[in-house]
Structure formats: C-alpha cells, structure tokens
XYZ file of C-alpha atoms in Angstrom:
709
model
C 65.180 -90.606 4.761
C 64.980 -92.690 7.951
C 65.345 -89.716 10.379
C 62.465 -87.906 8.689
C 60.208 -91.011 8.958
C 61.117 -91.311 12.638
C 60.370 -87.614 13.161
C 57.002 -88.000 11.461
C 56.157 -90.977 13.705
C 57.051 -89.055 16.851
C 55.013 -86.066 15.767
C 52.015 -88.225 15.123
C 52.342 -89.580 18.650
C 52.605 -86.113 20.156
C 49.768 -84.529 18.139
C 46.936 -87.022 17.759
C 44.105 -85.848 15.518
C 41.100 -88.157 15.725
C 39.005 -86.388 13.082
C 41.292 -84.884 10.437
C 44.853 -85.946 9.748
C 47.285 -83.005 9.565
C 49.757 -83.398 6.740
C 53.492 -83.889 7.309
C 54.428 -80.234 6.731
C 51.916 -79.185 9.374
C 53.604 -81.422 11.923
C 56.982 -79.944 10.985
C 55.639 -76.474 11.730
C 54.254 -77.639 15.060
C 57.819 -78.485 16.122
C 58.563 -74.799 15.577
C 55.619 -73.869 17.766
C 56.898 -76.235 20.466
C 60.417 -74.798 20.297
C 59.544 -71.183 21.061
C 57.488 -69.023 23.389
C 54.784 -66.991 21.654
C 53.644 -64.196 24.036
C 51.563 -62.378 21.418
C 49.766 -65.474 20.171
C 51.100 -65.234 16.636
C 50.683 -69.012 16.294
C 47.390 -69.257 18.164
C 45.586 -70.850 15.227
C 48.284 -73.444 14.527
C 46.207 -76.505 15.367
C 46.851 -80.188 14.757
C 43.171 -80.634 13.969
C 43.553 -78.845 10.638
C 44.099 -80.758 7.429
C 47.058 -78.569 6.404
C 48.813 -75.451 7.701
C 47.944 -73.201 4.750
C 45.402 -71.143 6.740
C 47.723 -70.621 9.721
C 49.002 -67.170 10.656
C 52.263 -66.346 8.915
C 52.119 -69.351 6.568
C 51.717 -69.172 2.801
C 51.240 -72.189 0.551
C 51.244 -73.071 -3.096
C 49.520 -76.265 -4.198
C 49.128 -77.213 -0.504
C 52.897 -76.975 0.058
C 54.415 -74.442 2.487
C 56.393 -71.809 0.583
C 56.694 -69.032 3.186
C 57.024 -68.597 6.963
C 56.779 -64.946 8.013
C 56.317 -63.881 11.639
C 58.112 -60.525 12.134
C 57.933 -58.448 15.333
C 56.166 -61.187 17.283
C 58.451 -61.252 20.336
C 59.050 -64.936 19.653
C 61.532 -66.373 22.158
C 63.442 -69.594 21.582
C 65.485 -71.349 18.917
C 64.775 -72.600 15.421
C 64.312 -76.367 15.062
C 66.370 -78.182 12.459
C 63.212 -79.777 11.049
C 62.337 -76.625 9.049
C 64.788 -77.769 6.398
C 62.492 -80.680 5.549
C 59.938 -78.256 4.028
C 61.000 -79.016 0.464
C 59.085 -76.156 -1.196
C 60.076 -73.491 1.347
C 61.058 -70.263 -0.429
C 60.889 -67.476 2.164
C 61.700 -67.306 5.898
C 61.182 -64.053 7.823
C 61.626 -63.860 11.596
C 62.695 -60.206 11.652
C 62.763 -58.388 15.017
C 62.026 -61.227 17.421
C 63.999 -62.673 20.342
C 65.247 -65.880 18.785
C 68.657 -67.189 19.849
C 71.055 -70.086 19.461
C 72.902 -71.354 16.412
C 71.514 -71.311 12.922
C 70.774 -75.012 12.216
C 72.701 -76.351 9.237
C 69.710 -78.536 8.375
C 67.736 -75.399 7.507
C 69.734 -75.229 4.290
C 68.322 -78.559 3.170
C 65.430 -76.453 1.857
C 67.317 -76.034 -1.405
C 64.744 -73.700 -2.971
C 65.132 -71.029 -0.278
C 65.151 -67.564 -1.887
C 65.086 -65.221 1.115
C 66.213 -65.593 4.718
C 65.532 -62.601 6.994
C 66.659 -62.939 10.626
C 67.379 -59.252 11.286
C 67.137 -58.058 14.900
C 67.379 -61.295 16.906
C 70.045 -62.840 19.148
C 71.391 -65.647 16.984
C 75.025 -66.558 17.623
C 77.721 -68.873 16.351
C 78.961 -69.124 12.796
C 76.993 -69.318 9.576
C 77.029 -72.968 8.406
C 79.028 -73.655 5.261
C 75.974 -75.515 3.954
C 74.656 -72.143 2.846
C 76.435 -72.835 -0.429
C 73.641 -75.294 -1.291
C 71.150 -72.422 -1.651
C 71.693 -71.796 -5.352
C 68.422 -69.800 -5.573
C 69.089 -67.548 -2.568
C 68.508 -63.880 -3.438
C 68.004 -62.071 -0.119
C 70.051 -62.711 3.049
C 69.690 -60.389 6.052
C 71.405 -61.552 9.269
C 72.041 -58.076 10.667
C 71.804 -57.067 14.328
C 72.552 -60.473 15.826
C 75.582 -62.020 17.529
C 76.928 -64.141 14.702
C 80.672 -64.645 14.839
C 83.413 -66.562 13.115
C 84.709 -65.967 9.647
C 82.560 -65.114 6.713
C 81.642 -68.447 5.066
C 83.684 -68.745 1.883
C 80.954 -70.943 0.449
C 78.638 -67.918 0.131
C 80.258 -67.159 -3.230
C 78.437 -70.197 -4.606
C 75.122 -68.344 -4.167
C 75.359 -66.800 -7.624
C 71.853 -65.312 -7.566
C 72.303 -63.399 -4.312
C 71.096 -59.796 -4.715
C 70.999 -58.522 -1.124
C 73.615 -59.325 1.523
C 73.217 -57.569 4.888
C 75.467 -58.740 7.734
C 75.826 -55.477 9.660
C 76.138 -55.240 13.450
C 77.432 -58.728 14.212
C 80.809 -60.053 15.344
C 82.093 -61.552 12.107
C 85.865 -61.719 11.872
C 88.558 -62.586 9.355
C 89.071 -61.590 5.737
C 86.569 -61.618 2.924
C 86.549 -64.888 0.954
C 88.378 -65.264 -2.328
C 86.220 -64.706 -5.378
C 83.777 -62.470 -3.492
C 83.437 -59.938 -6.305
C 83.474 -62.381 -9.185
C 81.195 -64.933 -7.513
C 78.449 -62.579 -6.300
C 78.106 -60.701 -9.578
C 74.309 -60.298 -9.112
C 74.688 -58.405 -5.810
C 72.644 -55.173 -5.652
C 72.876 -54.307 -1.939
C 75.886 -54.887 0.340
C 76.166 -53.973 4.019
C 79.033 -55.428 6.086
C 79.244 -52.526 8.561
C 79.894 -52.764 12.308
C 81.737 -56.088 12.348
C 85.353 -57.070 12.860
C 86.273 -58.050 9.325
C 89.963 -57.592 8.640
C 92.489 -58.058 5.896
C 92.433 -56.198 2.632
C 89.376 -55.226 0.627
C 89.105 -57.740 -2.225
C 90.268 -56.189 -5.476
C 87.603 -58.086 -7.399
C 84.866 -56.216 -5.492
C 84.940 -53.759 -8.369
C 83.238 -56.460 -10.456
C 79.951 -55.979 -8.556
C 78.490 -54.033 -11.445
C 74.877 -54.489 -10.277
C 75.361 -52.717 -6.931
C 72.961 -49.906 -6.032
C 72.695 -47.455 -3.155
C 75.459 -47.772 -0.562
C 78.197 -50.382 -0.445
C 78.838 -50.227 3.292
C 82.146 -51.593 4.615
C 82.385 -49.113 7.493
C 83.307 -49.762 11.133
C 85.488 -52.814 10.538
C 89.220 -53.544 10.626
C 89.948 -53.601 6.898
C 93.562 -52.631 6.259
C 95.893 -51.908 3.395
C 95.155 -49.637 0.484
C 91.833 -48.958 -1.224
C 91.789 -51.012 -4.438
C 91.583 -48.754 -7.462
C 89.260 -51.362 -8.944
C 86.480 -50.096 -6.625
C 86.237 -47.193 -9.022
C 84.702 -49.611 -11.539
C 81.537 -49.817 -9.430
C 78.556 -47.882 -10.824
C 78.985 -44.143 -10.274
C 75.681 -43.949 -8.377
C 77.019 -46.299 -5.690
C 78.136 -44.583 -2.469
C 81.135 -46.491 -1.091
C 81.321 -46.115 2.698
C 84.803 -46.997 4.005
C 84.673 -44.990 7.224
C 86.313 -46.169 10.446
C 88.601 -48.906 9.226
C 92.363 -49.224 9.210
C 92.957 -48.313 5.573
C 96.077 -46.467 4.449
C 97.681 -44.859 1.429
C 96.308 -42.517 -1.227
C 92.626 -42.561 -2.149
C 92.276 -43.610 -5.805
C 90.754 -40.889 -7.957
C 88.781 -42.834 -10.521
C 85.196 -43.756 -11.326
C 82.910 -44.245 -8.333
C 85.665 -43.084 -5.942
C 85.840 -39.631 -7.515
C 83.883 -36.577 -6.366
C 83.202 -38.100 -2.960
C 83.274 -36.010 0.172
C 85.486 -36.879 3.126
C 82.545 -38.451 4.963
C 83.130 -41.617 2.923
C 86.707 -41.989 4.259
C 86.884 -40.468 7.757
C 88.170 -42.641 10.596
C 91.110 -43.980 8.557
C 94.106 -41.935 9.803
C 96.415 -43.642 7.312
C 94.493 -42.455 4.243
C 95.763 -39.411 2.385
C 95.038 -37.268 -0.641
C 91.789 -35.680 -1.799
C 89.110 -35.340 -0.577
C 90.897 -35.529 2.800
C 93.012 -32.660 4.078
C 96.192 -34.601 4.798
C 98.402 -34.758 1.701
C 100.248 -37.932 0.816
C 103.881 -37.933 1.850
C 106.547 -39.777 3.745
C 105.164 -38.546 7.080
C 101.690 -40.026 6.492
C 100.799 -42.054 9.619
C 100.853 -45.810 9.114
C 97.356 -47.211 9.276
C 98.611 -50.624 10.374
C 99.307 -49.407 13.888
C 96.543 -50.570 16.263
C 96.624 -47.251 18.126
C 95.557 -45.445 14.965
C 92.191 -47.199 14.984
C 89.681 -44.588 16.214
C 88.048 -46.719 18.907
C 91.321 -48.125 20.254
C 92.273 -46.776 23.745
C 95.294 -44.502 23.851
C 97.190 -46.794 26.201
C 96.794 -49.844 23.945
C 100.162 -51.656 23.797
C 102.032 -50.891 20.561
C 102.349 -53.609 17.964
C 105.715 -55.165 17.344
C 106.864 -53.861 13.972
C 109.830 -56.174 13.685
C 112.491 -53.489 14.054
C 112.197 -52.969 17.788
C 115.684 -54.309 18.491
C 117.267 -51.812 16.128
C 115.339 -48.966 17.776
C 116.453 -50.012 21.248
C 120.045 -50.222 20.066
C 119.715 -46.711 18.712
C 118.460 -45.438 22.081
C 121.258 -47.212 23.879
C 123.722 -45.537 21.564
C 122.955 -41.984 22.807
C 125.995 -40.464 24.511
C 125.889 -38.974 27.994
C 126.635 -35.530 26.568
C 123.701 -35.780 24.156
C 121.331 -36.654 26.986
C 122.568 -33.670 29.064
C 122.134 -31.395 26.031
C 118.542 -32.518 25.535
C 117.697 -31.930 29.217
C 119.278 -28.456 29.238
C 117.454 -27.531 26.039
C 114.140 -28.599 27.546
C 114.766 -26.508 30.677
C 115.581 -23.422 28.629
C 112.406 -23.886 26.568
C 110.271 -24.193 29.699
C 111.792 -21.025 31.148
C 111.135 -19.063 27.955
C 107.530 -20.268 27.899
C 107.107 -19.175 31.523
C 108.518 -15.705 30.762
C 106.167 -15.355 27.787
C 103.143 -16.295 29.881
C 104.197 -13.887 32.647
C 104.590 -11.054 30.142
C 101.183 -11.697 28.579
C 99.518 -11.918 31.944
C 101.008 -8.641 33.157
C 100.230 -6.808 29.906
C 96.672 -8.035 29.349
C 95.432 -9.147 32.731
C 97.453 -6.912 35.041
C 96.343 -3.511 33.771
C 92.978 -1.778 33.448
C 91.162 -4.386 35.471
C 88.492 -4.022 38.078
C 89.210 -5.765 41.349
C 86.599 -7.383 43.482
C 86.425 -6.941 47.245
C 89.049 -9.663 47.693
C 91.469 -8.020 45.283
C 90.831 -10.662 42.575
C 90.834 -9.381 39.036
C 87.486 -9.445 37.290
C 87.517 -9.705 33.537
C 84.894 -8.092 31.382
C 81.372 -8.438 32.688
C 82.727 -9.420 36.084
C 84.056 -12.807 34.933
C 87.442 -14.060 36.051
C 89.304 -14.431 32.759
C 92.437 -13.526 30.891
C 92.342 -13.036 27.128
C 96.047 -13.605 26.527
C 95.714 -17.125 25.163
C 91.993 -17.141 24.374
C 91.066 -18.201 20.856
C 89.662 -15.445 18.729
C 86.156 -15.649 17.304
C 87.205 -17.156 13.977
C 89.147 -19.954 15.687
C 86.218 -20.741 17.975
C 83.947 -20.788 14.952
C 86.289 -23.185 13.192
C 86.081 -25.502 16.183
C 82.297 -25.448 16.018
C 82.068 -26.274 12.359
C 84.563 -29.129 12.602
C 82.342 -31.159 14.933
C 80.774 -33.058 12.032
C 77.291 -32.754 13.487
C 73.828 -32.620 11.975
C 71.842 -29.490 12.851
C 68.055 -30.102 12.991
C 65.723 -27.298 11.883
C 62.543 -29.202 12.709
C 61.423 -30.457 16.112
C 60.291 -33.699 14.470
C 63.812 -34.631 13.349
C 64.699 -37.815 15.257
C 67.585 -39.127 13.133
C 71.248 -38.266 13.594
C 74.248 -38.011 11.285
C 75.283 -41.633 11.778
C 71.830 -42.888 10.765
C 71.912 -40.624 7.727
C 75.300 -41.906 6.589
C 74.273 -45.521 7.133
C 71.081 -45.215 5.103
C 70.517 -46.475 1.569
C 71.114 -43.669 -0.921
C 70.066 -43.328 -4.556
C 71.037 -40.532 -6.902
C 67.982 -38.557 -8.023
C 69.844 -36.109 -10.213
C 72.900 -33.945 -10.729
C 73.195 -30.246 -11.502
C 75.669 -27.410 -11.265
C 74.561 -26.940 -7.656
C 75.382 -30.472 -6.549
C 73.964 -33.976 -6.402
C 70.509 -34.812 -5.023
C 70.029 -38.174 -3.301
C 67.027 -40.098 -2.070
C 67.995 -41.511 1.321
C 65.966 -44.189 3.122
C 66.658 -44.609 6.843
C 66.432 -47.944 8.643
C 62.948 -47.102 9.948
C 61.743 -46.502 6.392
C 61.720 -42.691 6.519
C 62.611 -41.262 3.102
C 64.553 -37.995 2.821
C 65.987 -35.917 0.003
C 69.602 -34.886 0.605
C 71.380 -32.314 -1.525
C 75.150 -32.294 -1.414
C 76.321 -28.735 -2.061
C 79.996 -29.541 -2.469
C 83.314 -29.430 -0.704
C 84.606 -25.875 -1.046
C 84.459 -22.908 1.294
C 85.393 -22.657 4.942
C 85.178 -19.001 5.935
C 81.470 -18.182 5.654
C 79.842 -20.570 8.101
C 78.091 -17.835 10.076
C 76.557 -16.429 6.904
C 75.505 -19.908 5.785
C 74.040 -20.656 9.217
C 71.971 -17.467 9.251
C 70.624 -18.100 5.761
C 69.847 -21.787 6.179
C 68.115 -21.309 9.536
C 65.920 -18.570 8.062
C 64.913 -20.921 5.243
C 64.336 -23.692 7.776
C 61.641 -21.588 9.478
C 59.453 -21.522 6.366
C 56.445 -23.782 6.818
C 53.778 -24.082 4.131
C 51.993 -27.082 2.564
C 53.215 -26.044 -0.894
C 56.878 -25.507 -0.020
C 59.350 -28.333 0.578
C 60.479 -28.325 4.206
C 64.186 -28.001 4.956
C 64.527 -30.337 7.958
C 68.239 -30.184 8.805
C 71.672 -29.312 7.500
C 75.255 -30.415 7.910
C 78.333 -28.220 7.577
C 81.981 -29.047 7.652
C 84.875 -27.467 5.830
C 84.785 -30.287 3.290
C 81.100 -31.147 3.063
C 77.768 -29.336 3.111
C 74.437 -31.165 3.081
C 70.827 -29.960 3.013
C 68.203 -32.461 4.198
C 64.597 -32.075 2.994
C 61.347 -33.975 3.109
C 61.235 -36.470 0.263
C 58.404 -35.783 -2.202
C 57.464 -39.081 -3.917
C 55.887 -38.292 -7.303
C 58.735 -36.561 -9.070
C 58.731 -33.136 -10.663
C 56.139 -31.227 -12.637
C 58.524 -31.278 -15.602
C 58.352 -35.087 -15.706
C 54.581 -35.048 -15.178
C 54.096 -32.769 -18.211
C 56.631 -34.187 -20.634
C 57.424 -37.674 -19.352
C 60.877 -38.983 -18.531
C 63.589 -39.535 -21.093
C 63.955 -43.206 -21.936
C 60.564 -44.231 -20.512
C 57.957 -45.276 -23.038
C 54.984 -45.358 -20.661
C 53.570 -41.958 -19.798
C 50.324 -41.006 -18.063
C 49.421 -37.395 -18.958
C 48.021 -35.028 -16.347
C 44.296 -34.348 -16.527
C 43.101 -30.742 -16.569
C 41.764 -31.018 -13.000
C 45.217 -32.049 -11.744
C 46.889 -29.284 -13.735
C 44.558 -26.702 -12.240
C 45.227 -28.106 -8.767
C 48.991 -27.788 -9.326
C 48.613 -24.231 -10.663
C 46.688 -23.144 -7.583
C 48.974 -24.900 -5.110
C 52.074 -23.372 -6.679
C 50.441 -19.920 -6.567
C 49.658 -20.403 -2.862
C 53.273 -21.270 -2.145
C 54.512 -18.164 -3.966
C 51.990 -15.938 -2.161
C 53.360 -17.263 1.127
C 56.949 -16.512 0.081
C 56.108 -13.049 -1.233
C 53.763 -11.838 1.527
C 53.954 -13.957 4.663
C 57.540 -15.165 4.934
C 59.719 -13.193 7.383
C 61.701 -11.418 4.654
C 59.101 -11.445 1.853
C 61.341 -13.701 -0.160
C 61.844 -14.083 -3.911
C 62.417 -17.577 -5.269
C 64.345 -16.371 -8.300
C 64.654 -19.692 -10.135
C 61.134 -21.109 -10.432
C 60.654 -23.828 -13.069
C 58.777 -27.140 -13.395
C 61.824 -29.193 -12.392
C 61.757 -27.671 -8.897
C 58.013 -28.021 -8.413
C 57.667 -31.485 -6.865
C 54.455 -33.487 -6.661
C 53.262 -35.246 -3.511
C 51.021 -38.258 -2.944
C 47.857 -36.507 -4.137
C 49.675 -34.501 -6.805
C 49.912 -31.533 -4.427
C 52.718 -29.242 -5.615
C 55.710 -28.435 -3.400
C 58.087 -25.641 -4.423
C 61.680 -26.747 -3.880
C 65.195 -25.331 -4.176
C 64.208 -22.032 -2.586
C 67.346 -20.084 -1.600
C 69.535 -22.836 -3.059
C 71.581 -20.560 -5.316
C 72.592 -18.306 -2.442
C 73.410 -21.233 -0.129
C 75.509 -22.857 -2.845
C 77.350 -19.585 -3.412
C 78.124 -19.233 0.302
C 79.179 -22.893 0.498
C 81.725 -22.207 -2.186
C 82.252 -22.567 -5.904
C 78.682 -23.057 -7.074
C 76.682 -21.240 -9.732
C 74.901 -18.046 -8.730
C 72.304 -15.872 -10.365
C 75.159 -13.865 -11.803
C 76.549 -16.893 -13.621
C 73.035 -17.722 -14.797
C 72.800 -14.260 -16.295
C 76.139 -14.755 -18.064
C 74.824 -18.018 -19.504
C 71.651 -16.218 -20.559
C 73.628 -13.540 -22.336
C 75.633 -16.185 -24.214
C 72.436 -17.926 -25.242
C 70.971 -14.601 -26.320
C 74.046 -13.873 -28.439
C 73.807 -17.330 -30.010
C 70.159 -16.720 -30.793
C 70.861 -13.352 -32.439
C 73.439 -15.002 -34.685
C 70.905 -17.472 -36.096
C 69.416 -16.743 -39.506
C 65.677 -16.991 -38.818
C 62.420 -15.898 -40.358
C 60.972 -15.073 -36.946
C 62.510 -12.565 -34.580
C 63.048 -14.389 -31.279
C 64.267 -13.472 -27.849
C 65.321 -16.491 -25.804
C 66.096 -15.523 -22.229
C 68.190 -18.004 -20.275
C 66.358 -21.250 -19.633
C 63.036 -19.885 -20.905
C 61.685 -19.083 -17.449
C 63.738 -15.979 -16.650
C 62.113 -12.571 -16.917
C 63.623 -10.300 -19.615
C 64.832 -7.765 -17.050
C 66.892 -10.458 -15.293
C 69.608 -9.794 -17.887
C 69.986 -6.196 -16.698
C 68.840 -5.997 -13.076
C 71.087 -7.379 -10.353
C 68.573 -7.658 -7.515
C 65.755 -10.197 -8.064
C 62.193 -8.982 -7.604
C 58.927 -10.768 -6.939
C 57.877 -9.906 -10.496
C 60.603 -12.315 -11.674
C 58.705 -15.127 -9.982
C 55.435 -13.924 -11.551
C 57.002 -14.140 -15.010
C 58.412 -17.621 -14.356
C 55.031 -18.736 -13.036
C 53.359 -17.447 -16.198
C 55.730 -19.479 -18.384
C 54.912 -22.574 -16.289
C 51.183 -21.978 -16.861
C 51.812 -21.754 -20.608
C 53.815 -24.979 -20.451
C 50.996 -26.763 -18.638
C 48.405 -25.512 -21.124
C 50.370 -26.211 -24.294
C 52.421 -29.237 -23.235
C 55.402 -27.642 -24.990
C 58.912 -27.085 -23.686
C 59.955 -23.518 -22.746
C 62.101 -23.313 -25.889
C 60.083 -24.035 -29.047
C 61.560 -25.091 -32.363
C 59.867 -23.371 -35.311
C 61.403 -24.411 -38.592
C 65.088 -23.611 -38.377
C 64.664 -21.181 -35.528
C 64.172 -21.263 -31.792
C 61.919 -19.032 -29.775
C 60.816 -19.050 -26.186
C 57.315 -20.213 -25.314
C 56.059 -16.681 -24.663
C 57.129 -15.555 -28.126
C 55.579 -18.685 -29.658
C 52.192 -17.974 -28.027
C 52.355 -14.381 -29.261
C 53.231 -15.686 -32.722
C 50.197 -18.037 -32.648
C 47.929 -15.154 -31.605
C 49.231 -12.930 -34.384
C 48.830 -15.724 -36.934
C 45.318 -16.445 -35.556
C 46.103 -20.106 -35.050
C 43.142 -22.230 -33.877
C 43.037 -23.037 -30.168
C 43.528 -26.720 -30.922
C 47.001 -25.887 -32.303
C 47.930 -24.259 -28.990
C 46.491 -26.631 -26.402
C 48.255 -29.796 -25.271
C 46.819 -32.674 -27.356
C 46.544 -34.719 -24.147
C 43.838 -32.292 -22.980
C 41.499 -33.445 -25.749
C 39.490 -35.485 -23.257
C 38.794 -32.311 -21.249
C 37.152 -30.419 -24.115
C 34.319 -29.328 -21.801
C 36.884 -27.311 -19.806
C 37.920 -25.199 -22.794
C 36.633 -21.966 -21.237
C 38.754 -22.565 -18.139
C 41.793 -23.196 -20.305
C 41.263 -19.933 -22.175
C 40.866 -18.075 -18.874
C 44.141 -19.570 -17.557
C 45.825 -18.666 -20.849
C 44.793 -15.028 -20.285
C 46.173 -15.124 -16.713
C 49.431 -16.567 -18.015
C 49.795 -13.850 -20.676
C 49.293 -11.185 -18.012
C 52.048 -12.787 -15.917
C 54.556 -12.758 -18.797
C 54.044 -9.125 -19.733
C 57.347 -7.594 -20.824
C 56.931 -4.747 -18.349
C 57.349 -5.882 -14.706
C 55.077 -3.094 -13.448
C 52.179 -4.387 -15.539
C 52.379 -7.932 -14.259
C 49.907 -8.882 -11.510
C 51.008 -9.859 -8.023
C 50.795 -13.508 -7.061
C 47.948 -12.611 -4.709
C 45.916 -11.317 -7.675
C 46.812 -14.407 -9.707
C 45.621 -16.714 -6.922
C 42.378 -14.747 -6.532
C 41.745 -15.079 -10.289
C 42.325 -18.828 -10.170
C 40.031 -19.173 -7.151
C 37.266 -17.244 -8.945
C 37.757 -19.511 -11.935
C 37.217 -22.596 -9.787
C 34.117 -21.115 -8.132
C 32.544 -20.185 -11.456
C 33.055 -23.701 -12.785
C 31.400 -25.398 -9.795
C-alpha cells in the first residue's frame, strides 16, 4: 500500500490542480501520458484540471472507475508504466498497432479483473511475466506481431476462462506447457504461428472442444508425431501444422480426416494421406535440422549418436572396393556422354538451318536442342505444382499465405465440396470452396473454364475472384455474401426458433434481381451460358437483400477437378427418385423430378438449355409465393410444387390456401402476387418451347412494378 500512497503524493506534486481535484485514477493515467509520445494527439484532452478521466479520449468508466483503455492505431511511442496495474476496476486494455516497446510490466497484472489485453502490432520484447496466472477472468489475449521471447509462461494454464490466445509472429521458444489442453478448455481461437516453439505437440490439445476456425501451429519447430488426439477437436476446426519438423504418419481420424495437403506441407518427415509420400522405412527423418524448410543446405548435420559407428564403417572399406567404385563411376560418365552425343547428332545435327556463322538455329531461329527438353505435359505439371494463387480480379491484393493464415468457418458441405467463410487479417471476408483432392491431368481444361467464369461481372452474380490448383487441392475463392441464401430467407434455418419472414417488396426485389442475373448469363455472357442448377440455396442475399446467383459452372469445374458429381449423376439420382415415386401407392398422380427444380426434359436430354434455367426460376417464384418447399407432402403422397399448384387450380382452392401465410400483411399486393403466379406457371410449362425467355420474364416483372407505382 505504501508505494501507491507515495506515487499518489508525487503525482499530486507534478500535476497541481488549483480548482478541481483530479481523482487518483486520473493521476495514474497521466503517468501513461508522460511515458509516451503522442504525435496524433490521442491524449490531447487528458487534463489534470478535470475531476475524473471518464470523458478522456480512449477511456471508459463505470461508476466513475476506469474499466477500459483503448487507443489503437495512434502511433504512440514509448513504454507502458507499471502504475496501470493499480486501476483496480480495469477490464480492457487495447493498444493495437502502435509503436510501444520495452518489457511488459509485471505490475500490470495486479489489475486482477482484466478480461482483454490487446497489444497486437507493437515492438514489445522480453518474456511474458508469470504473474499472468493471476488474471482468472482473462478471456482475450493478443500479443501477436511483437518481439516477445522466452518460453511460453506455464502459468497461462491457470487462466481458465481464456477464449482467444494469439501469439503469432513473435520469438517465443521452448515447448508448450503441461496441461495446456486440459487447462484452457474454454479456448475458442488459437494462433501460435511464426514462432520458434519446439518439442512435441501436447496430446491433451485434443481436449480443446470449444475451438473454432483455425488452430494455427504453423511455422514453428514442433517435432515428433502428430497426436491422434487432435482428431477429437471439432470437425469444423482447420488444424494448420505447416512448416514444422513433424514426422511419421498423419492420423486419419476426426478433425484430421478429409484435409488437403495444405494443412501439412513443409514437414518432410510426415507421410501417408493426404500427402504423396507413402509411409515406409525410407521416410526421411523429420528430426534432422536440414529437413526444416527454411534451414540452409550447408547447415551442419546434427550428431545422431551413431557417428562413430558410421566412421568405422567408412574406414572399413577395402582398397579394391574403392577402386571398383571409381571405375564404375567413370564408366557411367562415359555412357552418359555417349548418350548425349547420340541425341545431339540425331536431333540437333540434322535438318537444321545454320546462321551466317554456321551456328545451328532451332525452330523459329532460336538456338535450342529438343533432345532433353521436357514435353508439354511435364512443363504443365511443373506449373501446377507451384502452389500459387491465381487472381481473376485486379482488386485481389491477398496471396495464398494470407488465405491459409486466415480464420475459417465451415458454411456448409455438399457433394461438390466444403464451403468456408474466410476472414483475412485486414477484415476482408471471402467464401472459399474446396473442390477436393483428385485429378491431375486436366489442369489446362480447368484453367480455361475457370478463367472464363472469372470474367463474368454482374451485380446479381457472385464474383469468382481467384483460384488455386495443385494436384492435391483445388480452391475457388469468391466474394462473401453476408445474408445467407434465399432458401434460408424463405423457410428459416433448421434449429433456429427466431425467423423474420421476407416482405412482398423484398421478394419482388429478389425475383427481379435473379432474373437480371439470368438474362446476363443467357444473352450477354461470352458463351451465352446456362446455369443448369438454379435453386434458392445458390441464390445468396447481400446487404440490402440484393440477390447474387452463385455456383455457376461449379458442376463442370468439380468434374474436371476429379471425382465430383456432375449433371449426369444428378440425372441418375433423379431417375431413382422418379422410380421411388412411381412405386408409392398414392391417390394423386405425381411426377417428382430430381430436387424439384429440374425441368422434366433434364431426364432425357444430355445438353442443358436455357429453358432449363427458366423452369428452375419458375419453381423458385412458386416457392417464394407459396412459402412451400419444392417437394410437397399431400396425405401419404409426395408431389413437386408445380404439380401441387396445378392440383390446387383444378380443385379451385382459394388463393389464401396457396399464398404464403407470412404474406398476410401484404394483402393490398394480392394482384401483384397473382400476376407473378401467372408468370411462374408460364415458366414451368412442360414444353420447353412454350416457356418464355428470361428477357420476356424480366420485362413482365418490370411492367408489373411500373403498373403498381
């Protein structure tokens, strides 16, 4: 207690206030102002003449006590004073992206109620004080992009409530503390990347059952095998183990299954799927320092403990054996020289043009010899093995490393791969679809197709921004559309009780926007494309509920990438469903085609037509009007939505039985709803020739809007 009284006395001497007496916490904060340079004037209104600091920039109070200090991106230069720990009610400290340096004062952790400490992007150094264990309420700790060193404080495991731990891009060394996984059971985000942590990965890390996004252990010196217990982590967690010194087989269980090689690259000692190198006795030992990817080639080899036996073996070679080895090498060199000479004379010595100096010119006047040149397929293989991101948009500023380091959340899974929401460090959100791991021979075809799709630009079509191809991994990177799919907007999400239904005005807006996107694909895109798989789940909704058609060309890209469903397999599934439907004993004759959105002729015709999209669009209109799913249950039978509407018309059901009950508040728009119902029925005509074009549909919707104004 005495040091604090002395400090208070000194502060009073340094900051006299004749009129109003600043409280003790205000004087503590003024020591912070004295300790640092403030070029942007973030603390310009921190005055000793105030009664308390609660109105100061960056300060928040509760009941006149300081609970938060937040001055990010202020170019503050200096060190933190130890006096900040005397703010007994302090809960949050945020000095992100400044120029602060020096050690982290241990006295800071005397603020026992601290819940978040964010020092990202400064120049702090030294070790993290063991006193951090006192922060039993700490939930968010971000010390990334500093110069912290020393071992990871074992006392951190006492912070049982910690949810976010980000230590990336520092110089931490040593192993992870015992009890890491069992102690930090509340952890939701973990990033230890770009440090010098070593030793084995704790086996109890699999107990972090609350983890989300990416568990990033990449770019360290972790060694040994991957604990199979990591598979116990939630399946949605992406475990990044790249560029370590790990060895042995990759466990195939739980969260470690179905991962591409990008989660394990940079560990030469790892073997087994999804990597190419099989496990065997010749698998390179990952404990050798020279196997670490950033280690120079001339790094001195580590003593393995059997060096004396090896040297004795070398000394034991007889003179005759040495002579035999030398002679064998000479013969091999001679044979190689003869082979080269033969190839040169056969390929380069005949049928060549000579220049004025008598030098052979290859084709097109270039000096070359094709004897040992790689053929086109080999050169192509080299190109696709570069593990590089290919941008399709001039505004793409991120690279592959940033993409792999970003937080990732699974949005959904389908037969065509997993879709992730990825948030980069700068806050940019992207949607990334992982197509799978198969296929290696059709890169050129994939490249042509994906670059053609990447040229499509329309406000109602999701933009394909970039792609990534390797033999083992294919990724498509899109703009992220924030408000989910039309399917969720119409029917709600499974498991969620709260649901806000779409108003008629929003539904009409979505109908028109979707029609505009299809008109662009059908008439103005370079190849007059057909979507072929239009449904509410791939119509995404933006900030203002503007529709964005997604997954265009996805089936073909997945087929090229290898082993994914195609339209052909969809037709097979449709036929099976149709057979199942015919076998049902029903009172109503039904005809369920595929997923309810496929045109009837899709079962017979191989090549998709634009009239397929018109039919699918018509079913979507019916779904938006009725609020019903594309497959309707009627008694003991099933029928598709088109058949159900026709059934209602034949039975002369009242309009109220057909319309979505949530549209009751828009009763004054009933005429518009009937008009849209007529447009939808024209779109789902059984004869493709009698369906309107999307241009005619859009014109009809535009006239409808004009007439209602």
